[in-house]
């Protein structure tokens, strides 16, 4: 559904699944949650007019999940006229509140020039917090930027470690990150591969992904 080439944004069906998963965790059903239940059901049924009706008031009230869902609607033209700039604006609102799906999508839009000019530094800016939260696609795409030195200093050791973490979190071998690391491994010395493995171990320690990444970036030679 999401690759570094082709369809790079999360799709509406995934939004519905995520909304349903979130709603299933609630012990009570406050008005906002009820709105999400209705929106999720509408997404799942392909009734995007209903999804828009339920989602818009939530988004306009400042709810990050609603803002992200509005971005999906505008990005795909579901229930509204397709408008990538509006999609990016809604994603930005949600991303600023820490919504990792929105952070990923915003990063992808900047990386691939979807509805905006390509901007690798901004892509890295938004991929990073999503990656630090364990998003496997953000980890992989942030690795791509470090591998190529796009918007960030080139660092193949870090790129390899990010791919490794993405694969570990995914729990399966056939992922974009797995393919990326295979290509990268052929470009690295054995010593650098060992350094990447050591960094991977640090990043995979419980609760250490974000602080270990920050420490590595701070200590890395300029």
PDB file of C-alpha atoms in Angstrom:
ATOM      1  CA  UNK A   1       0.000   0.000   0.000  1.00  0.00           C
ATOM      2  CA  UNK A   2       2.914   2.335   0.673  1.00  0.00           C
ATOM      3  CA  UNK A   3       6.298   2.165  -1.008  1.00  0.00           C
ATOM      4  CA  UNK A   4       9.038   4.668  -1.686  1.00  0.00           C
ATOM      5  CA  UNK A   5       7.987   4.489  -5.347  1.00  0.00           C
ATOM      6  CA  UNK A   6       4.327   4.671  -6.330  1.00  0.00           C
ATOM      7  CA  UNK A   7       1.547   5.042  -3.763  1.00  0.00           C
ATOM      8  CA  UNK A   8       3.267   6.683  -0.812  1.00  0.00           C
ATOM      9  CA  UNK A   9       0.325   7.822   1.297  1.00  0.00           C
ATOM     10  CA  UNK A  10      -1.787   5.819   3.682  1.00  0.00           C
ATOM     11  CA  UNK A  11      -5.164   4.928   2.184  1.00  0.00           C
ATOM     12  CA  UNK A  12      -8.688   5.462   3.433  1.00  0.00           C
ATOM     13  CA  UNK A  13      -9.316   1.784   4.202  1.00  0.00           C
ATOM     14  CA  UNK A  14      -6.361   1.839   6.583  1.00  0.00           C
ATOM     15  CA  UNK A  15      -7.791   4.941   8.220  1.00  0.00           C
ATOM     16  CA  UNK A  16     -11.034   3.103   8.876  1.00  0.00           C
ATOM     17  CA  UNK A  17      -9.219   0.172  10.410  1.00  0.00           C
ATOM     18  CA  UNK A  18      -7.166   2.450  12.655  1.00  0.00           C
ATOM     19  CA  UNK A  19     -10.267   4.360  13.749  1.00  0.00           C
ATOM     20  CA  UNK A  20     -12.054   1.122  14.555  1.00  0.00           C
ATOM     21  CA  UNK A  21      -9.098  -0.134  16.550  1.00  0.00           C
ATOM     22  CA  UNK A  22      -8.994   3.093  18.522  1.00  0.00           C
ATOM     23  CA  UNK A  23     -12.715   2.975  19.234  1.00  0.00           C
ATOM     24  CA  UNK A  24     -12.521  -0.608  20.467  1.00  0.00           C
ATOM     25  CA  UNK A  25     -10.236   0.484  23.307  1.00  0.00           C
ATOM     26  CA  UNK A  26     -12.820   2.835  24.828  1.00  0.00           C
ATOM     27  CA  UNK A  27     -14.708   1.660  27.915  1.00  0.00           C
ATOM     28  CA  UNK A  28     -17.313   4.406  27.526  1.00  0.00           C
ATOM     29  CA  UNK A  29     -18.631   6.113  24.415  1.00  0.00           C
ATOM     30  CA  UNK A  30     -18.318   9.908  24.702  1.00  0.00           C
ATOM     31  CA  UNK A  31     -19.746  12.039  21.866  1.00  0.00           C
ATOM     32  CA  UNK A  32     -16.409  12.366  20.064  1.00  0.00           C
ATOM     33  CA  UNK A  33     -15.857   8.602  20.191  1.00  0.00           C
ATOM     34  CA  UNK A  34     -19.357   8.017  18.893  1.00  0.00           C
ATOM     35  CA  UNK A  35     -18.507  10.288  15.978  1.00  0.00           C
ATOM     36  CA  UNK A  36     -15.419   8.224  15.259  1.00  0.00           C
ATOM     37  CA  UNK A  37     -17.446   5.018  15.357  1.00  0.00           C
ATOM     38  CA  UNK A  38     -19.774   6.463  12.742  1.00  0.00           C
ATOM     39  CA  UNK A  39     -16.894   7.777  10.633  1.00  0.00           C
ATOM     40  CA  UNK A  40     -15.063   4.450  10.775  1.00  0.00           C
ATOM     41  CA  UNK A  41     -18.176   2.548   9.730  1.00  0.00           C
ATOM     42  CA  UNK A  42     -18.722   4.975   6.858  1.00  0.00           C
ATOM     43  CA  UNK A  43     -15.108   4.610   5.697  1.00  0.00           C
ATOM     44  CA  UNK A  44     -15.417   0.834   5.797  1.00  0.00           C
ATOM     45  CA  UNK A  45     -18.646   0.940   3.788  1.00  0.00           C
ATOM     46  CA  UNK A  46     -17.239   3.385   1.239  1.00  0.00           C
ATOM     47  CA  UNK A  47     -19.827   5.992   2.222  1.00  0.00           C
ATOM     48  CA  UNK A  48     -17.449   8.947   2.075  1.00  0.00           C
ATOM     49  CA  UNK A  49     -20.191  11.582   2.248  1.00  0.00           C
ATOM     50  CA  UNK A  50     -21.190  10.135   5.622  1.00  0.00           C
ATOM     51  CA  UNK A  51     -17.552   9.858   6.664  1.00  0.00           C
ATOM     52  CA  UNK A  52     -17.068  13.531   5.847  1.00  0.00           C
ATOM     53  CA  UNK A  53     -20.199  14.485   7.758  1.00  0.00           C
ATOM     54  CA  UNK A  54     -18.973  12.686  10.884  1.00  0.00           C
ATOM     55  CA  UNK A  55     -15.311  13.631  10.550  1.00  0.00           C
ATOM     56  CA  UNK A  56     -15.424  17.347   9.798  1.00  0.00           C
ATOM     57  CA  UNK A  57     -16.800  18.528  13.177  1.00  0.00           C
ATOM     58  CA  UNK A  58     -14.241  16.396  14.984  1.00  0.00           C
ATOM     59  CA  UNK A  59     -11.416  17.839  12.898  1.00  0.00           C
ATOM     60  CA  UNK A  60     -12.664  21.386  13.298  1.00  0.00           C
ATOM     61  CA  UNK A  61     -12.753  20.879  17.070  1.00  0.00           C
ATOM     62  CA  UNK A  62      -9.014  20.135  16.948  1.00  0.00           C
ATOM     63  CA  UNK A  63      -9.086  16.351  17.263  1.00  0.00           C
ATOM     64  CA  UNK A  64      -5.910  14.994  15.663  1.00  0.00           C
ATOM     65  CA  UNK A  65      -7.511  11.789  14.394  1.00  0.00           C
ATOM     66  CA  UNK A  66     -10.253  13.799  12.731  1.00  0.00           C
ATOM     67  CA  UNK A  67      -7.690  16.131  11.176  1.00  0.00           C
ATOM     68  CA  UNK A  68      -5.780  13.151   9.790  1.00  0.00           C
ATOM     69  CA  UNK A  69      -8.970  11.617   8.400  1.00  0.00           C
ATOM     70  CA  UNK A  70      -9.845  14.911   6.690  1.00  0.00           C
ATOM     71  CA  UNK A  71      -6.421  14.815   5.083  1.00  0.00           C
ATOM     72  CA  UNK A  72      -7.164  11.336   3.741  1.00  0.00           C
ATOM     73  CA  UNK A  73     -10.500  12.498   2.318  1.00  0.00           C
ATOM     74  CA  UNK A  74      -8.956  15.474   0.523  1.00  0.00           C
ATOM     75  CA  UNK A  75      -5.907  13.531  -0.630  1.00  0.00           C
ATOM     76  CA  UNK A  76      -8.072  10.891  -2.302  1.00  0.00           C
ATOM     77  CA  UNK A  77     -11.063  13.033  -3.289  1.00  0.00           C
ATOM     78  CA  UNK A  78     -13.409  10.938  -1.153  1.00  0.00           C
ATOM     79  CA  UNK A  79     -16.631  12.862  -0.525  1.00  0.00           C
ATOM     80  CA  UNK A  80     -14.880  16.107  -1.510  1.00  0.00           C
ATOM     81  CA  UNK A  81     -13.083  17.567  -4.498  1.00  0.00           C
ATOM     82  CA  UNK A  82      -9.533  16.243  -4.447  1.00  0.00           C
ATOM     83  CA  UNK A  83      -7.231  18.935  -3.086  1.00  0.00           C
ATOM     84  CA  UNK A  84      -3.672  17.973  -2.170  1.00  0.00           C
ATOM     85  CA  UNK A  85      -2.901  21.337  -0.608  1.00  0.00           C
ATOM     86  CA  UNK A  86      -5.863  21.022   1.734  1.00  0.00           C
ATOM     87  CA  UNK A  87      -4.851  17.428   2.445  1.00  0.00           C
ATOM     88  CA  UNK A  88      -1.374  18.612   3.431  1.00  0.00           C
ATOM     89  CA  UNK A  89      -2.867  21.360   5.598  1.00  0.00           C
ATOM     90  CA  UNK A  90      -4.998  18.855   7.516  1.00  0.00           C
ATOM     91  CA  UNK A  91      -2.087  16.435   7.812  1.00  0.00           C
ATOM     92  CA  UNK A  92       0.043  19.248   9.219  1.00  0.00           C
ATOM     93  CA  UNK A  93      -2.522  20.036  11.911  1.00  0.00           C
ATOM     94  CA  UNK A  94      -2.627  16.390  12.954  1.00  0.00           C
ATOM     95  CA  UNK A  95       1.135  15.929  12.658  1.00  0.00           C
ATOM     96  CA  UNK A  96       1.775  18.865  14.952  1.00  0.00           C
ATOM     97  CA  UNK A  97      -0.322  17.091  17.559  1.00  0.00           C
ATOM     98  CA  UNK A  98       1.768  13.944  17.265  1.00  0.00           C
ATOM     99  CA  UNK A  99      -0.386  11.839  14.949  1.00  0.00           C
ATOM    100  CA  UNK A 100       2.163   9.470  13.428  1.00  0.00           C
ATOM    101  CA  UNK A 101       0.063   8.578  10.382  1.00  0.00           C
ATOM    102  CA  UNK A 102      -0.171  12.257   9.503  1.00  0.00           C
ATOM    103  CA  UNK A 103       3.541  12.713  10.146  1.00  0.00           C
ATOM    104  CA  UNK A 104       4.299   9.864   7.763  1.00  0.00           C
ATOM    105  CA  UNK A 105       1.978  11.166   5.051  1.00  0.00           C
ATOM    106  CA  UNK A 106       3.322  14.688   5.329  1.00  0.00           C
ATOM    107  CA  UNK A 107       6.874  13.354   5.084  1.00  0.00           C
ATOM    108  CA  UNK A 108       5.916  11.335   2.009  1.00  0.00           C
ATOM    109  CA  UNK A 109       4.322  14.342   0.350  1.00  0.00           C
ATOM    110  CA  UNK A 110       7.487  16.362   0.868  1.00  0.00           C
ATOM    111  CA  UNK A 111       9.769  13.527  -0.237  1.00  0.00           C
ATOM    112  CA  UNK A 112       7.907  12.794  -3.440  1.00  0.00           C
ATOM    113  CA  UNK A 113       6.541  16.228  -4.273  1.00  0.00           C
ATOM    114  CA  UNK A 114       2.892  15.243  -3.882  1.00  0.00           C
ATOM    115  CA  UNK A 115       0.907  18.479  -4.080  1.00  0.00           C
ATOM    116  CA  UNK A 116       4.003  20.495  -3.239  1.00  0.00           C
ATOM    117  CA  UNK A 117       7.620  20.942  -4.251  1.00  0.00           C
ATOM    118  CA  UNK A 118      10.041  18.227  -3.199  1.00  0.00           C
ATOM    119  CA  UNK A 119      11.632  19.220   0.111  1.00  0.00           C
ATOM    120  CA  UNK A 120      13.891  16.567   1.614  1.00  0.00           C
ATOM    121  CA  UNK A 121      14.720  18.412   4.859  1.00  0.00           C
ATOM    122  CA  UNK A 122      10.997  18.745   5.590  1.00  0.00           C
ATOM    123  CA  UNK A 123      10.470  15.095   4.668  1.00  0.00           C
ATOM    124  CA  UNK A 124      13.122  14.094   7.195  1.00  0.00           C
ATOM    125  CA  UNK A 125      11.638  16.457   9.768  1.00  0.00           C
ATOM    126  CA  UNK A 126       8.288  14.677   9.676  1.00  0.00           C
ATOM    127  CA  UNK A 127       9.505  11.134   9.135  1.00  0.00           C
ATOM    128  CA  UNK A 128      11.673  11.320  12.236  1.00  0.00           C
ATOM    129  CA  UNK A 129       8.991  11.649  14.953  1.00  0.00           C
ATOM    130  CA  UNK A 130       6.925   8.941  13.258  1.00  0.00           C
ATOM    131  CA  UNK A 131      10.018   6.737  13.069  1.00  0.00           C
ATOM    132  CA  UNK A 132      10.813   7.403  16.722  1.00  0.00           C
ATOM    133  CA  UNK A 133       7.332   6.119  17.549  1.00  0.00           C
ATOM    134  CA  UNK A 134       8.116   2.870  15.741  1.00  0.00           C
ATOM    135  CA  UNK A 135       6.289   3.439  12.452  1.00  0.00           C
ATOM    136  CA  UNK A 136       7.887   0.850  10.169  1.00  0.00           C
ATOM    137  CA  UNK A 137       7.355   2.859   6.979  1.00  0.00           C
ATOM    138  CA  UNK A 138       8.720   6.074   8.446  1.00  0.00           C
ATOM    139  CA  UNK A 139      11.762   4.161   9.690  1.00  0.00           C
ATOM    140  CA  UNK A 140      12.333   2.778   6.197  1.00  0.00           C
ATOM    141  CA  UNK A 141      11.827   6.078   4.396  1.00  0.00           C
ATOM    142  CA  UNK A 142      14.003   7.974   6.860  1.00  0.00           C
ATOM    143  CA  UNK A 143      16.639   5.342   6.130  1.00  0.00           C
ATOM    144  CA  UNK A 144      16.303   6.109   2.411  1.00  0.00           C
ATOM    145  CA  UNK A 145      17.020   9.775   3.079  1.00  0.00           C
ATOM    146  CA  UNK A 146      20.108   8.991   5.172  1.00  0.00           C
ATOM    147  CA  UNK A 147      21.319   6.439   2.645  1.00  0.00           C
ATOM    148  CA  UNK A 148      21.200   9.001  -0.145  1.00  0.00           C
ATOM    149  CA  UNK A 149      22.073  12.071   1.899  1.00  0.00           C
ATOM    150  CA  UNK A 150      18.805  13.708   0.892  1.00  0.00           C
ATOM    151  CA  UNK A 151      17.968  16.568   3.259  1.00  0.00           C
ATOM    152  CA  UNK A 152      20.261  15.042   5.883  1.00  0.00           C
ATOM    153  CA  UNK A 153      23.973  14.206   6.018  1.00  0.00           C
ATOM    154  CA  UNK A 154      24.611  10.912   4.268  1.00  0.00           C
ATOM    155  CA  UNK A 155      25.012   8.136   6.830  1.00  0.00           C
ATOM    156  CA  UNK A 156      24.821   4.569   5.557  1.00  0.00           C
ATOM    157  CA  UNK A 157      25.401   3.123   9.024  1.00  0.00           C
ATOM    158  CA  UNK A 158      22.328   4.887  10.353  1.00  0.00           C
ATOM    159  CA  UNK A 159      20.347   4.010   7.225  1.00  0.00           C
ATOM    160  CA  UNK A 160      21.148   0.316   7.703  1.00  0.00           C
ATOM    161  CA  UNK A 161      20.183   0.478  11.383  1.00  0.00           C
ATOM    162  CA  UNK A 162      16.865   2.147  10.544  1.00  0.00           C
ATOM    163  CA  UNK A 163      16.122  -0.540   7.961  1.00  0.00           C
ATOM    164  CA  UNK A 164      16.980  -3.218  10.528  1.00  0.00           C
ATOM    165  CA  UNK A 165      14.643  -1.726  13.112  1.00  0.00           C
ATOM    166  CA  UNK A 166      11.846  -1.409  10.554  1.00  0.00           C
ATOM    167  CA  UNK A 167      12.196  -5.076   9.607  1.00  0.00           C
ATOM    168  CA  UNK A 168      12.331  -6.131  13.256  1.00  0.00           C
ATOM    169  CA  UNK A 169       9.154  -4.214  14.074  1.00  0.00           C
ATOM    170  CA  UNK A 170       7.394  -5.501  10.964  1.00  0.00           C
ATOM    171  CA  UNK A 171       8.113  -9.081  11.978  1.00  0.00           C
ATOM    172  CA  UNK A 172       8.430 -10.248   8.388  1.00  0.00           C
ATOM    173  CA  UNK A 173      11.147 -10.270   5.763  1.00  0.00           C
ATOM    174  CA  UNK A 174       9.339  -9.126   2.602  1.00  0.00           C
ATOM    175  CA  UNK A 175       9.179  -5.407   3.287  1.00  0.00           C
ATOM    176  CA  UNK A 176      10.544  -2.369   1.490  1.00  0.00           C
ATOM    177  CA  UNK A 177      13.053  -1.937   4.304  1.00  0.00           C
ATOM    178  CA  UNK A 178      14.279  -5.503   3.832  1.00  0.00           C
ATOM    179  CA  UNK A 179      14.827  -4.851   0.144  1.00  0.00           C
ATOM    180  CA  UNK A 180      16.536  -1.543   0.856  1.00  0.00           C
ATOM    181  CA  UNK A 181      18.977  -2.999   3.362  1.00  0.00           C
ATOM    182  CA  UNK A 182      19.944  -5.818   0.987  1.00  0.00           C
ATOM    183  CA  UNK A 183      20.941  -3.267  -1.641  1.00  0.00           C
ATOM    184  CA  UNK A 184      22.723  -1.111   0.931  1.00  0.00           C
ATOM    185  CA  UNK A 185      24.635  -4.018   2.453  1.00  0.00           C
ATOM    186  CA  UNK A 186      26.359  -4.559  -0.887  1.00  0.00           C
ATOM    187  CA  UNK A 187      27.651  -0.975  -0.726  1.00  0.00           C
ATOM    188  CA  UNK A 188      29.081  -1.130   2.804  1.00  0.00           C
ATOM    189  CA  UNK A 189      32.304  -2.411   4.288  1.00  0.00           C
ATOM    190  CA  UNK A 190      32.142  -5.243   6.816  1.00  0.00           C
ATOM    191  CA  UNK A 191      33.272  -2.854   9.533  1.00  0.00           C
ATOM    192  CA  UNK A 192      30.427  -0.452   8.784  1.00  0.00           C
ATOM    193  CA  UNK A 193      27.899  -3.296   8.741  1.00  0.00           C
ATOM    194  CA  UNK A 194      29.100  -4.283  12.224  1.00  0.00           C
ATOM    195  CA  UNK A 195      28.693  -0.682  13.401  1.00  0.00           C
ATOM    196  CA  UNK A 196      25.172  -0.666  11.994  1.00  0.00           C
ATOM    197  CA  UNK A 197      24.354  -3.863  13.873  1.00  0.00           C
ATOM    198  CA  UNK A 198      25.662  -2.372  17.108  1.00  0.00           C
ATOM    199  CA  UNK A 199      23.515   0.715  16.594  1.00  0.00           C
ATOM    200  CA  UNK A 200      20.546  -1.505  15.761  1.00  0.00           C
ATOM    201  CA  UNK A 201      20.916  -3.258  19.116  1.00  0.00           C
ATOM    202  CA  UNK A 202      20.794   0.096  20.901  1.00  0.00           C
ATOM    203  CA  UNK A 203      17.740   1.269  18.969  1.00  0.00           C
ATOM    204  CA  UNK A 204      15.886  -1.981  19.656  1.00  0.00           C
ATOM    205  CA  UNK A 205      16.303  -1.859  23.420  1.00  0.00           C
ATOM    206  CA  UNK A 206      12.911  -1.345  25.101  1.00  0.00           C
ATOM    207  CA  UNK A 207      12.052   2.342  25.250  1.00  0.00           C
ATOM    208  CA  UNK A 208      15.336   3.376  23.674  1.00  0.00           C
ATOM    209  CA  UNK A 209      14.466   4.038  20.040  1.00  0.00           C
ATOM    210  CA  UNK A 210      13.991   7.783  20.408  1.00  0.00           C
ATOM    211  CA  UNK A 211      16.757   8.504  22.958  1.00  0.00           C
ATOM    212  CA  UNK A 212      19.269   6.188  21.268  1.00  0.00           C
ATOM    213  CA  UNK A 213      18.646   7.822  17.898  1.00  0.00           C
ATOM    214  CA  UNK A 214      19.015  11.284  19.417  1.00  0.00           C
ATOM    215  CA  UNK A 215      22.244  10.258  21.159  1.00  0.00           C
ATOM    216  CA  UNK A 216      23.697   8.823  17.947  1.00  0.00           C
ATOM    217  CA  UNK A 217      22.877  11.941  15.947  1.00  0.00           C
ATOM    218  CA  UNK A 218      24.349  14.179  18.632  1.00  0.00           C
ATOM    219  CA  UNK A 219      27.578  12.198  18.937  1.00  0.00           C
ATOM    220  CA  UNK A 220      28.090  11.600  15.232  1.00  0.00           C
ATOM    221  CA  UNK A 221      31.074  13.478  13.766  1.00  0.00           C
ATOM    222  CA  UNK A 222      30.004  16.635  11.916  1.00  0.00           C
TER     223      UNK A 222
END
